Amino acid sequence: MSSPIEINERQYPGMPSSTAIVICLDGSQKEYFEEASKLNLTPNIDSFKKNGEDLLVNSAIPSFTNPNNISIVTGRPSSVHGICGNFFYTPSTGEEVMMNDPQFLRAPTIFQKYYEQGAKIAIVTAKDKLRKLLSHGLKFNESRAICFSSEKSDQANLSENGIEEVNKWLGMEVPNVYSQGLSEFVMAAGVKILNEFNPDIMYLSTTDFIQHKYAPGDEVANAFYAMFDRYIGQLNVNNNSIIVTADHGMQPKSRSDGSPNAIFLQDILDEALGKNISKVILPITDPYVVHHGALGSFATVYLSDKSKINDAIEEINKIEDIEVVLTNKEGCAQYDLPTDRMGDIICMSSQNSTIGSAEKAHDLSKLKEPLRSHGGLHEREVPFISNKKINLNDANIKLNNYDAFYHAISGAM
Ligand SMILES: [Zn+2]
């Protein structure tokens, strides 16, 4: 057995003897699995739950995609790795900077550290926005690393991705970015990579297109989980260790008339404090807003006049559907966030409501179905399903989704 590897102040077991596989099944609130299981659509997952582990764990806050994917691959929360949303705001310049570039990453990934010890690493992600962060520190010229996205699978090449002609190799065209095909592509590629490349560590990260549109138990959602389960069966070979978790859950956030249940916080604060005093930042905002209209349950507020922080907190506290209102210091301490990438105030809304900025700033015309979204505490709890028993030293400690690689690698020793 090789010696342990220290990564971000945690001792990981050495090199696994079979493949350690972690799957981040984007937006998988536990009810999706439960509903599909009732119809016997997920026999492989059901056998994992019975013979391995069926746990509920915490995701990182904000319960968004990028912060949680990066937490999973570094084994640590945002306070350590720095990625706390899709972008951060710089008050001095008014700039909103996308955080999908590795220069914003403050911690090495588990992949990088294992790669340096000689491991073979494979990563497939649905959306390309995560790819550069996930592959940071890997070298693609030694035939030991593969990392590409389904979204830009046609652009994959040996020097940047460690693989080329992906679509021909897999026999699948580039899927539409707003389709379940993007996630199926990830799973199909994972199976083929496992069989042909035999990685030591593999990470598969899907997209939550289905979960934003369809509730648990919906026919389309059930078909998605049945598809997923078929690929799981093909990964569950050769004593591989598999952990299935999620970046966040998903809750319905619309009113009874079908319109999005949104608190337009910028409008409220402008009215109460005056124009240009506050700036509401929604870190869910990204170029792919079609399925959530940039409405999630987490916001941070910057104030140009710091003496108004308490007044702003008082105003926000009056809003019935906002459950958490904290100062930067309190919020970052409680939810492991990086203080320098958060505003003066951190707030989260209730289970069925979202926080917007100014009403006119949101283009909701492309939202076809009633809004389903995430970002707050009600989407924090996610499944953590393992095909192996996990050695939990203290049953009272609630795991995090970012403990996935630690336990997947331990199970593959
Ligand atoms: Zn997500």
CSV table of C-alpha atoms and ligand atoms in Angstrom, one decimal:
chain,number,residue,atom,x,y,z
A,1,MET,CA,0.0,0.0,0.0
A,2,SER,CA,1.3,3.5,-0.9
A,3,SER,CA,1.6,6.2,1.8
A,4,PRO,CA,-1.2,8.6,2.6
A,5,ILE,CA,-1.5,11.8,0.6
A,6,GLU,CA,-2.2,15.1,2.4
A,7,ILE,CA,-4.6,17.4,0.6
A,8,ASN,CA,-5.9,20.6,2.1
A,9,GLU,CA,-5.1,19.5,5.6
A,10,ARG,CA,-6.7,16.0,5.3
A,11,GLN,CA,-4.9,12.7,5.0
A,12,TYR,CA,-6.2,10.7,2.1
A,13,PRO,CA,-5.4,7.0,1.7
A,14,GLY,CA,-2.7,6.3,-0.9
A,15,MET,CA,-3.2,5.0,-4.4
A,16,PRO,CA,-6.4,3.0,-4.8
A,17,SER,CA,-6.2,-0.5,-6.1
A,18,SER,CA,-9.6,-0.3,-8.0
A,19,THR,CA,-11.3,2.8,-9.5
A,20,ALA,CA,-12.6,5.4,-7.0
A,21,ILE,CA,-15.7,7.0,-8.7
A,22,VAL,CA,-17.6,10.0,-7.5
A,23,ILE,CA,-20.7,11.2,-9.4
A,24,CYS,CA,-22.2,14.6,-8.7
A,25,LEU,CA,-25.8,14.2,-10.0
A,26,ASP,CA,-26.7,17.8,-10.2
A,27,GLY,CA,-29.8,19.0,-8.4
A,28,SER,CA,-30.7,15.5,-7.1
A,29,GLN,CA,-33.0,16.2,-4.2
A,30,LYS,CA,-33.5,12.8,-2.4
A,31,GLU,CA,-37.1,12.5,-3.5
A,32,TYR,CA,-36.0,12.0,-7.1
A,33,PHE,CA,-34.4,8.7,-6.1
A,34,GLU,CA,-37.3,7.7,-3.8
A,35,GLU,CA,-39.9,8.2,-6.5
A,36,ALA,CA,-38.0,6.4,-9.2
A,37,SER,CA,-37.3,3.6,-6.8
A,38,LYS,CA,-41.0,3.1,-6.1
A,39,LEU,CA,-41.5,2.1,-9.7
A,40,ASN,CA,-38.4,-0.2,-9.6
A,41,LEU,CA,-36.6,2.0,-12.1
A,42,THR,CA,-33.3,2.1,-10.2
A,43,PRO,CA,-32.3,-1.5,-9.2
A,44,ASN,CA,-28.6,-0.7,-9.0
A,45,ILE,CA,-29.0,2.4,-6.8
A,46,ASP,CA,-31.5,0.4,-4.6
A,47,SER,CA,-28.9,-2.3,-4.1
A,48,PHE,CA,-26.3,0.3,-3.1
A,49,LYS,CA,-28.7,1.7,-0.6
A,50,LYS,CA,-29.4,-1.8,0.8
A,51,ASN,CA,-25.8,-3.1,0.9
A,52,GLY,CA,-23.7,0.0,1.1
A,53,GLU,CA,-24.8,3.4,2.4
A,54,ASP,CA,-27.8,5.6,2.0
A,55,LEU,CA,-27.0,8.8,3.8
A,56,LEU,CA,-28.1,12.4,3.7
A,57,VAL,CA,-25.3,14.9,3.9
A,58,ASN,CA,-24.8,18.7,3.7
A,59,SER,CA,-23.8,20.5,0.6
A,60,ALA,CA,-21.7,23.7,0.8
A,61,ILE,CA,-23.5,27.0,1.0
A,62,PRO,CA,-24.6,28.6,-1.2
A,63,SER,CA,-26.2,25.5,-2.5
A,64,PHE,CA,-25.2,26.3,-6.1
A,65,THR,CA,-23.4,24.2,-8.7
A,66,ASN,CA,-19.9,25.6,-8.9
A,67,PRO,CA,-19.1,26.1,-5.2
A,68,ASN,CA,-20.2,22.5,-4.6
A,69,ASN,CA,-18.4,20.9,-7.5
A,70,ILE,CA,-15.3,22.6,-6.3
A,71,SER,CA,-15.9,21.6,-2.7
A,72,ILE,CA,-16.3,18.0,-3.8
A,73,VAL,CA,-13.0,18.0,-5.8
A,74,THR,CA,-11.0,19.8,-3.1
A,75,GLY,CA,-12.6,18.1,-0.1
A,76,ARG,CA,-13.1,21.5,1.5
A,77,PRO,CA,-15.8,24.3,1.7
A,78,SER,CA,-15.6,27.7,-0.1
A,79,SER,CA,-13.8,29.4,2.7
A,80,VAL,CA,-10.8,27.3,1.7
A,81,HIS,CA,-11.0,27.0,-2.1
A,82,GLY,CA,-12.6,30.5,-2.7
A,83,ILE,CA,-15.2,29.6,-5.3
A,84,CYS,CA,-18.5,30.8,-3.7
A,85,GLY,CA,-20.7,31.3,-6.8
A,86,ASN,CA,-20.5,31.9,-10.5
A,87,PHE,CA,-18.9,35.3,-10.0
A,88,PHE,CA,-17.9,37.8,-7.4
A,89,TYR,CA,-18.3,41.5,-7.2
A,90,THR,CA,-15.6,44.1,-6.7
A,91,PRO,CA,-17.1,47.2,-5.1
A,92,SER,CA,-14.1,49.5,-5.9
A,93,THR,CA,-14.5,49.0,-9.7
A,94,GLY,CA,-18.1,47.8,-9.9
A,95,GLU,CA,-16.9,44.8,-11.8
A,96,GLU,CA,-18.5,41.4,-11.7
A,97,VAL,CA,-15.9,38.8,-12.3
A,98,MET,CA,-16.7,35.2,-13.4
A,99,MET,CA,-15.0,32.7,-11.2
A,100,ASN,CA,-14.7,29.9,-13.7
A,101,ASP,CA,-11.0,30.5,-14.2
A,102,PRO,CA,-8.4,28.6,-12.1
A,103,GLN,CA,-6.7,31.9,-11.0
A,104,PHE,CA,-9.6,32.2,-8.5
A,105,LEU,CA,-9.0,28.8,-7.0
A,106,ARG,CA,-7.2,28.9,-3.7
A,107,ALA,CA,-6.7,25.3,-3.0
A,108,PRO,CA,-5.3,22.3,-5.1
A,109,THR,CA,-7.8,19.7,-6.2
A,110,ILE,CA,-7.6,16.1,-5.1
A,111,PHE,CA,-7.0,15.2,-8.7
A,112,GLN,CA,-3.9,17.4,-8.9
A,113,LYS,CA,-2.4,15.9,-5.7
A,114,TYR,CA,-3.1,12.3,-6.8
A,115,TYR,CA,-1.8,13.1,-10.3
A,116,GLU,CA,1.4,14.3,-8.8
A,117,GLN,CA,1.7,10.9,-7.1
A,118,GLY,CA,1.3,9.1,-10.4
A,119,ALA,CA,-2.4,8.4,-10.5
A,120,LYS,CA,-4.5,8.2,-13.7
A,121,ILE,CA,-7.4,10.8,-13.5
A,122,ALA,CA,-10.6,11.0,-15.6
A,123,ILE,CA,-13.1,13.9,-15.4
A,124,VAL,CA,-16.2,14.4,-17.5
A,125,THR,CA,-18.5,17.4,-16.9
A,126,ALA,CA,-21.7,18.3,-18.6
A,127,LYS,CA,-21.2,22.1,-18.9
A,128,ASP,CA,-17.9,23.5,-20.0
A,129,LYS,CA,-17.9,26.3,-17.4
A,130,LEU,CA,-16.5,23.9,-14.8
A,131,ARG,CA,-13.9,22.2,-16.9
A,132,LYS,CA,-10.9,24.5,-16.4
A,133,LEU,CA,-11.4,24.6,-12.6
A,134,LEU,CA,-11.7,20.8,-12.4
A,135,SER,CA,-8.6,20.1,-14.5
A,136,HIS,CA,-6.4,22.7,-12.9
A,137,GLY,CA,-2.9,21.2,-12.2
A,138,LEU,CA,-3.3,18.2,-14.5
A,139,LYS,CA,-0.9,17.5,-17.4
A,140,PHE,CA,-2.4,16.2,-20.6
A,141,ASN,CA,0.8,15.2,-22.4
A,142,GLU,CA,1.6,12.1,-20.2
A,143,SER,CA,-1.5,10.0,-21.2
A,144,ARG,CA,-2.6,9.9,-17.5
A,145,ALA,CA,-5.3,12.5,-17.5
A,146,ILE,CA,-8.6,13.1,-19.4
A,147,CYS,CA,-11.0,16.0,-18.8
A,148,PHE,CA,-13.7,17.3,-21.1
A,149,SER,CA,-17.2,18.5,-21.2
A,150,SER,CA,-20.2,17.1,-23.1
A,151,GLU,CA,-21.1,20.6,-24.1
A,152,LYS,CA,-17.8,21.2,-26.0
A,153,SER,CA,-17.0,17.5,-26.6
A,154,ASP,CA,-16.4,18.3,-30.3
A,155,GLN,CA,-13.6,20.7,-29.4
A,156,ALA,CA,-11.7,18.2,-27.1
A,157,ASN,CA,-8.1,17.7,-28.2
A,158,LEU,CA,-5.0,15.9,-26.8
A,159,SER,CA,-3.2,18.9,-25.5
A,160,GLU,CA,-6.0,20.4,-23.4
A,161,ASN,CA,-8.2,17.4,-22.7
A,162,GLY,CA,-6.1,14.3,-23.1
A,163,ILE,CA,-8.5,12.9,-25.7
A,164,GLU,CA,-9.7,13.8,-29.2
A,165,GLU,CA,-12.5,13.0,-31.6
A,166,VAL,CA,-14.7,12.3,-28.6
A,167,ASN,CA,-18.0,12.2,-30.5
A,168,LYS,CA,-16.7,9.6,-33.0
A,169,TRP,CA,-15.2,7.6,-30.1
A,170,LEU,CA,-18.4,7.6,-28.1
A,171,GLY,CA,-20.8,7.4,-31.1
A,172,MET,CA,-22.8,10.4,-29.7
A,173,GLU,CA,-23.2,13.9,-31.2
A,174,VAL,CA,-22.7,17.0,-29.1
A,175,PRO,CA,-26.0,17.3,-27.1
A,176,ASN,CA,-28.0,20.5,-26.8
A,177,VAL,CA,-26.9,22.5,-23.8
A,178,TYR,CA,-30.5,22.5,-22.6
A,179,SER,CA,-31.3,18.8,-22.7
A,180,GLN,CA,-31.0,15.7,-20.6
A,181,GLY,CA,-28.6,14.5,-23.3
A,182,LEU,CA,-25.8,16.5,-21.8
A,183,SER,CA,-25.9,14.4,-18.6
A,184,GLU,CA,-26.4,11.1,-20.4
A,185,PHE,CA,-23.3,11.9,-22.5
A,186,VAL,CA,-21.3,12.2,-19.2
A,187,MET,CA,-22.5,8.8,-18.0
A,188,ALA,CA,-21.9,7.1,-21.3
A,189,ALA,CA,-18.4,8.6,-21.5
A,190,GLY,CA,-17.7,7.5,-17.9
A,191,VAL,CA,-18.4,3.9,-18.7
A,192,LYS,CA,-16.3,3.9,-21.9
A,193,ILE,CA,-13.4,5.7,-20.1
A,194,LEU,CA,-13.6,3.2,-17.3
A,195,ASN,CA,-13.3,0.2,-19.7
A,196,GLU,CA,-10.6,1.7,-21.9
A,197,PHE,CA,-8.5,4.0,-19.7
A,198,ASN,CA,-8.9,2.3,-16.3
A,199,PRO,CA,-8.4,5.5,-14.2
A,200,ASP,CA,-7.5,5.4,-10.5
A,201,ILE,CA,-9.9,8.3,-9.8
A,202,MET,CA,-12.9,9.3,-11.9
A,203,TYR,CA,-15.3,12.2,-11.5
A,204,LEU,CA,-18.6,12.6,-13.4
A,205,SER,CA,-20.6,15.8,-13.0
A,206,THR,CA,-24.0,16.1,-14.7
A,207,THR,CA,-26.3,19.1,-15.2
A,208,ASP,CA,-29.6,19.9,-13.5
A,209,PHE,CA,-31.7,20.6,-16.6
A,210,ILE,CA,-34.2,17.9,-15.7
A,211,GLN,CA,-34.4,18.8,-12.0
A,212,HIS,CA,-35.1,22.5,-12.8
A,213,LYS,CA,-38.0,21.5,-15.0
A,214,TYR,CA,-39.5,18.4,-13.5
A,215,ALA,CA,-40.5,17.5,-10.0
A,216,PRO,CA,-39.6,14.2,-8.4
A,217,GLY,CA,-41.9,11.4,-9.7
A,218,ASP,CA,-42.6,13.2,-13.0
A,219,GLU,CA,-42.4,10.8,-15.9
A,220,VAL,CA,-39.5,12.6,-17.4
A,221,ALA,CA,-37.6,12.8,-14.2
A,222,ASN,CA,-38.2,9.1,-13.6
A,223,ALA,CA,-36.9,8.2,-17.0
A,224,PHE,CA,-33.8,10.3,-16.3
A,225,TYR,CA,-33.0,8.3,-13.1
A,226,ALA,CA,-33.7,5.0,-14.8
A,227,MET,CA,-31.2,6.0,-17.5
A,228,PHE,CA,-28.7,7.0,-14.8
A,229,ASP,CA,-29.2,3.7,-13.0
A,230,ARG,CA,-28.3,1.7,-16.1
A,231,TYR,CA,-25.0,3.4,-16.4
A,232,ILE,CA,-24.4,2.9,-12.7
A,233,GLY,CA,-24.7,-0.8,-13.2
A,234,GLN,CA,-21.9,-0.7,-15.8
A,235,LEU,CA,-19.6,1.3,-13.5
A,236,ASN,CA,-20.2,-1.1,-10.6
A,237,VAL,CA,-17.6,-3.7,-11.6
A,238,ASN,CA,-14.1,-4.9,-10.6
A,239,ASN,CA,-14.6,-3.9,-6.9
A,240,ASN,CA,-14.8,-0.2,-7.9
A,241,SER,CA,-15.9,2.1,-5.2
A,242,ILE,CA,-18.8,4.4,-6.2
A,243,ILE,CA,-20.3,7.4,-4.4
A,244,VAL,CA,-23.3,9.2,-5.8
A,245,THR,CA,-24.0,12.6,-4.3
A,246,ALA,CA,-25.3,16.0,-5.5
A,247,ASP,CA,-24.2,19.6,-5.5
A,248,HIS,CA,-27.5,20.8,-4.2
A,249,GLY,CA,-31.2,19.8,-3.9
A,250,MET,CA,-34.1,21.5,-5.7
A,251,GLN,CA,-37.4,23.0,-4.5
A,252,PRO,CA,-40.5,24.4,-6.2
A,253,LYS,CA,-40.4,28.2,-6.0
A,254,SER,CA,-43.4,29.5,-7.8
A,255,ARG,CA,-46.7,31.0,-6.7
A,256,SER,CA,-50.1,29.2,-7.1
A,257,ASP,CA,-50.6,31.1,-10.4
A,258,GLY,CA,-47.4,29.7,-11.8
A,259,SER,CA,-45.3,32.9,-11.6
A,260,PRO,CA,-41.9,32.8,-9.9
A,261,ASN,CA,-42.0,33.5,-6.2
A,262,ALA,CA,-39.3,36.1,-6.0
A,263,ILE,CA,-38.4,38.8,-3.5
A,264,PHE,CA,-37.0,41.7,-5.6
A,265,LEU,CA,-34.5,42.8,-2.9
A,266,GLN,CA,-32.8,45.5,-4.8
A,267,ASP,CA,-36.1,47.3,-5.3
A,268,ILE,CA,-37.0,46.9,-1.6
A,269,LEU,CA,-33.6,48.3,-0.5
A,270,ASP,CA,-33.6,51.1,-3.0
A,271,GLU,CA,-37.0,52.2,-1.6
A,272,ALA,CA,-35.9,51.9,2.0
A,273,LEU,CA,-32.3,53.2,1.9
A,274,GLY,CA,-32.3,55.3,-1.3
A,275,LYS,CA,-30.8,54.6,-4.7
A,276,ASN,CA,-27.1,53.5,-5.1
A,277,ILE,CA,-26.6,52.7,-1.4
A,278,SER,CA,-26.9,49.0,-1.8
A,279,LYS,CA,-26.0,46.5,-4.5
A,280,VAL,CA,-27.7,43.1,-4.5
A,281,ILE,CA,-25.5,40.3,-5.9
A,282,LEU,CA,-27.0,36.9,-6.9
A,283,PRO,CA,-24.1,34.5,-7.4
A,284,ILE,CA,-26.4,32.0,-9.2
A,285,THR,CA,-26.3,34.3,-12.3
A,286,ASP,CA,-24.4,32.8,-15.2
A,287,PRO,CA,-24.7,32.6,-19.0
A,288,TYR,CA,-27.1,29.7,-18.7
A,289,VAL,CA,-30.1,31.4,-17.1
A,290,VAL,CA,-32.9,29.8,-19.2
A,291,HIS,CA,-34.1,27.4,-16.6
A,292,HIS,CA,-33.9,29.5,-13.4
A,293,GLY,CA,-34.0,33.2,-14.7
A,294,ALA,CA,-31.1,33.9,-12.2
A,295,LEU,CA,-33.5,33.4,-9.3
A,296,GLY,CA,-32.1,31.4,-6.4
A,297,SER,CA,-32.4,31.4,-2.7
A,298,PHE,CA,-29.1,33.1,-1.8
A,299,ALA,CA,-28.0,36.7,-2.1
A,300,THR,CA,-25.3,38.9,-0.8
A,301,VAL,CA,-25.6,42.7,-0.4
A,302,TYR,CA,-22.8,45.3,-0.7
A,303,LEU,CA,-23.4,48.7,0.8
A,304,SER,CA,-21.5,51.8,-0.4
A,305,ASP,CA,-22.2,53.4,3.0
A,306,LYS,CA,-21.1,51.0,5.7
A,307,SER,CA,-23.0,52.9,8.4
A,308,LYS,CA,-26.2,51.7,6.7
A,309,ILE,CA,-25.5,48.0,7.3
A,310,ASN,CA,-27.7,47.7,10.4
A,311,ASP,CA,-30.5,49.6,8.7
A,312,ALA,CA,-30.3,47.3,5.7
A,313,ILE,CA,-30.4,44.2,8.0
A,314,GLU,CA,-33.4,45.6,9.8
A,315,GLU,CA,-35.2,46.1,6.4
A,316,ILE,CA,-34.4,42.7,5.2
A,317,ASN,CA,-35.5,41.1,8.5
A,318,LYS,CA,-39.0,42.5,7.8
A,319,ILE,CA,-39.4,40.4,4.7
A,320,GLU,CA,-41.4,37.3,5.6
A,321,ASP,CA,-39.8,34.9,3.2
A,322,ILE,CA,-36.2,35.7,4.1
A,323,GLU,CA,-35.0,33.3,6.7
A,324,VAL,CA,-31.4,34.1,7.2
A,325,VAL,CA,-29.9,37.6,7.4
A,326,LEU,CA,-26.3,37.9,8.7
A,327,THR,CA,-23.4,40.2,8.6
A,328,ASN,CA,-20.4,39.2,6.4
A,329,LYS,CA,-18.5,38.1,9.5
A,330,GLU,CA,-21.3,36.0,11.0
A,331,GLY,CA,-22.4,34.5,7.7
A,332,CYS,CA,-18.9,33.5,6.6
A,333,ALA,CA,-18.2,31.9,10.0
A,334,GLN,CA,-21.4,30.0,10.1
A,335,TYR,CA,-21.4,28.8,6.4
A,336,ASP,CA,-17.7,28.5,5.7
A,337,LEU,CA,-17.6,31.3,3.1
A,338,PRO,CA,-14.7,33.5,2.0
A,339,THR,CA,-15.1,36.9,3.6
A,340,ASP,CA,-13.4,38.8,0.8
A,341,ARG,CA,-15.8,37.4,-1.9
A,342,MET,CA,-19.0,38.1,0.0
A,343,GLY,CA,-20.8,41.4,0.5
A,344,ASP,CA,-21.6,43.1,3.8
A,345,ILE,CA,-24.8,41.1,4.3
A,346,ILE,CA,-25.6,37.5,3.5
A,347,CYS,CA,-29.2,36.3,3.2
A,348,MET,CA,-31.2,33.3,2.2
A,349,SER,CA,-34.9,32.8,1.5
A,350,SER,CA,-37.4,30.2,2.5
A,351,GLN,CA,-38.1,26.8,1.0
A,352,ASN,CA,-40.5,28.1,-1.7
A,353,SER,CA,-39.2,31.5,-2.5
A,354,THR,CA,-36.2,33.1,-4.2
A,355,ILE,CA,-34.3,36.4,-4.0
A,356,GLY,CA,-34.0,38.6,-7.1
A,357,SER,CA,-32.3,41.9,-7.6
A,358,ALA,CA,-34.4,44.6,-9.3
A,359,GLU,CA,-37.5,43.2,-11.0
A,360,LYS,CA,-36.6,44.8,-14.3
A,361,ALA,CA,-33.2,43.1,-14.3
A,362,HIS,CA,-34.6,39.6,-14.6
A,363,ASP,CA,-35.6,38.2,-18.0
A,364,LEU,CA,-38.2,35.6,-17.0
A,365,SER,CA,-39.7,35.2,-20.5
A,366,LYS,CA,-37.7,32.0,-21.2
A,367,LEU,CA,-39.0,30.3,-18.0
A,368,LYS,CA,-41.6,27.9,-19.5
A,369,GLU,CA,-42.3,25.8,-16.4
A,370,PRO,CA,-43.1,26.9,-12.9
A,371,LEU,CA,-39.8,27.9,-11.2
A,372,ARG,CA,-37.7,25.3,-9.4
A,373,SER,CA,-34.5,26.5,-8.0
A,374,HIS,CA,-31.9,26.2,-5.1
A,375,GLY,CA,-29.2,28.2,-3.3
A,376,GLY,CA,-30.4,28.2,0.3
A,377,LEU,CA,-30.7,26.0,3.3
A,378,HIS,CA,-33.7,24.0,2.0
A,379,GLU,CA,-31.6,22.6,-0.9
A,380,ARG,CA,-28.6,21.9,1.3
A,381,GLU,CA,-29.3,18.3,2.2
A,382,VAL,CA,-28.3,15.9,-0.5
A,383,PRO,CA,-28.1,12.1,-0.9
A,384,PHE,CA,-24.8,10.3,-0.4
A,385,ILE,CA,-25.2,6.8,-1.7
A,386,SER,CA,-22.3,4.4,-1.7
A,387,ASN,CA,-21.9,0.9,-3.1
A,388,LYS,CA,-19.6,0.1,-0.1
A,389,LYS,CA,-20.0,0.4,3.6
A,390,ILE,CA,-18.4,3.5,5.0
A,391,ASN,CA,-16.4,3.5,8.1
A,392,LEU,CA,-18.0,6.3,10.2
A,393,ASN,CA,-16.0,6.8,13.3
A,394,ASP,CA,-18.5,9.0,14.9
A,395,ALA,CA,-22.1,8.5,13.9
A,396,ASN,CA,-23.1,11.9,15.3
A,397,ILE,CA,-21.0,13.8,12.7
A,398,LYS,CA,-23.0,14.8,9.7
A,399,LEU,CA,-21.0,14.3,6.5
A,400,ASN,CA,-20.7,16.8,3.7
A,401,ASN,CA,-21.0,16.1,0.0
A,402,TYR,CA,-17.3,17.1,-0.2
A,403,ASP,CA,-16.3,14.1,1.9
A,404,ALA,CA,-17.2,12.0,-1.2
A,405,PHE,CA,-13.6,11.5,-2.6
A,406,TYR,CA,-12.2,10.6,0.9
A,407,HIS,CA,-14.7,7.8,1.2
A,408,ALA,CA,-14.7,6.7,-2.4
A,409,ILE,CA,-10.9,6.4,-2.3
A,410,SER,CA,-11.0,4.6,1.0
A,411,GLY,CA,-13.5,2.1,-0.5
A,412,ALA,CA,-11.2,1.5,-3.5
A,413,MET,CA,-8.1,0.6,-1.4
B,1,ZN,ZN,-26.4,22.3,-9.8
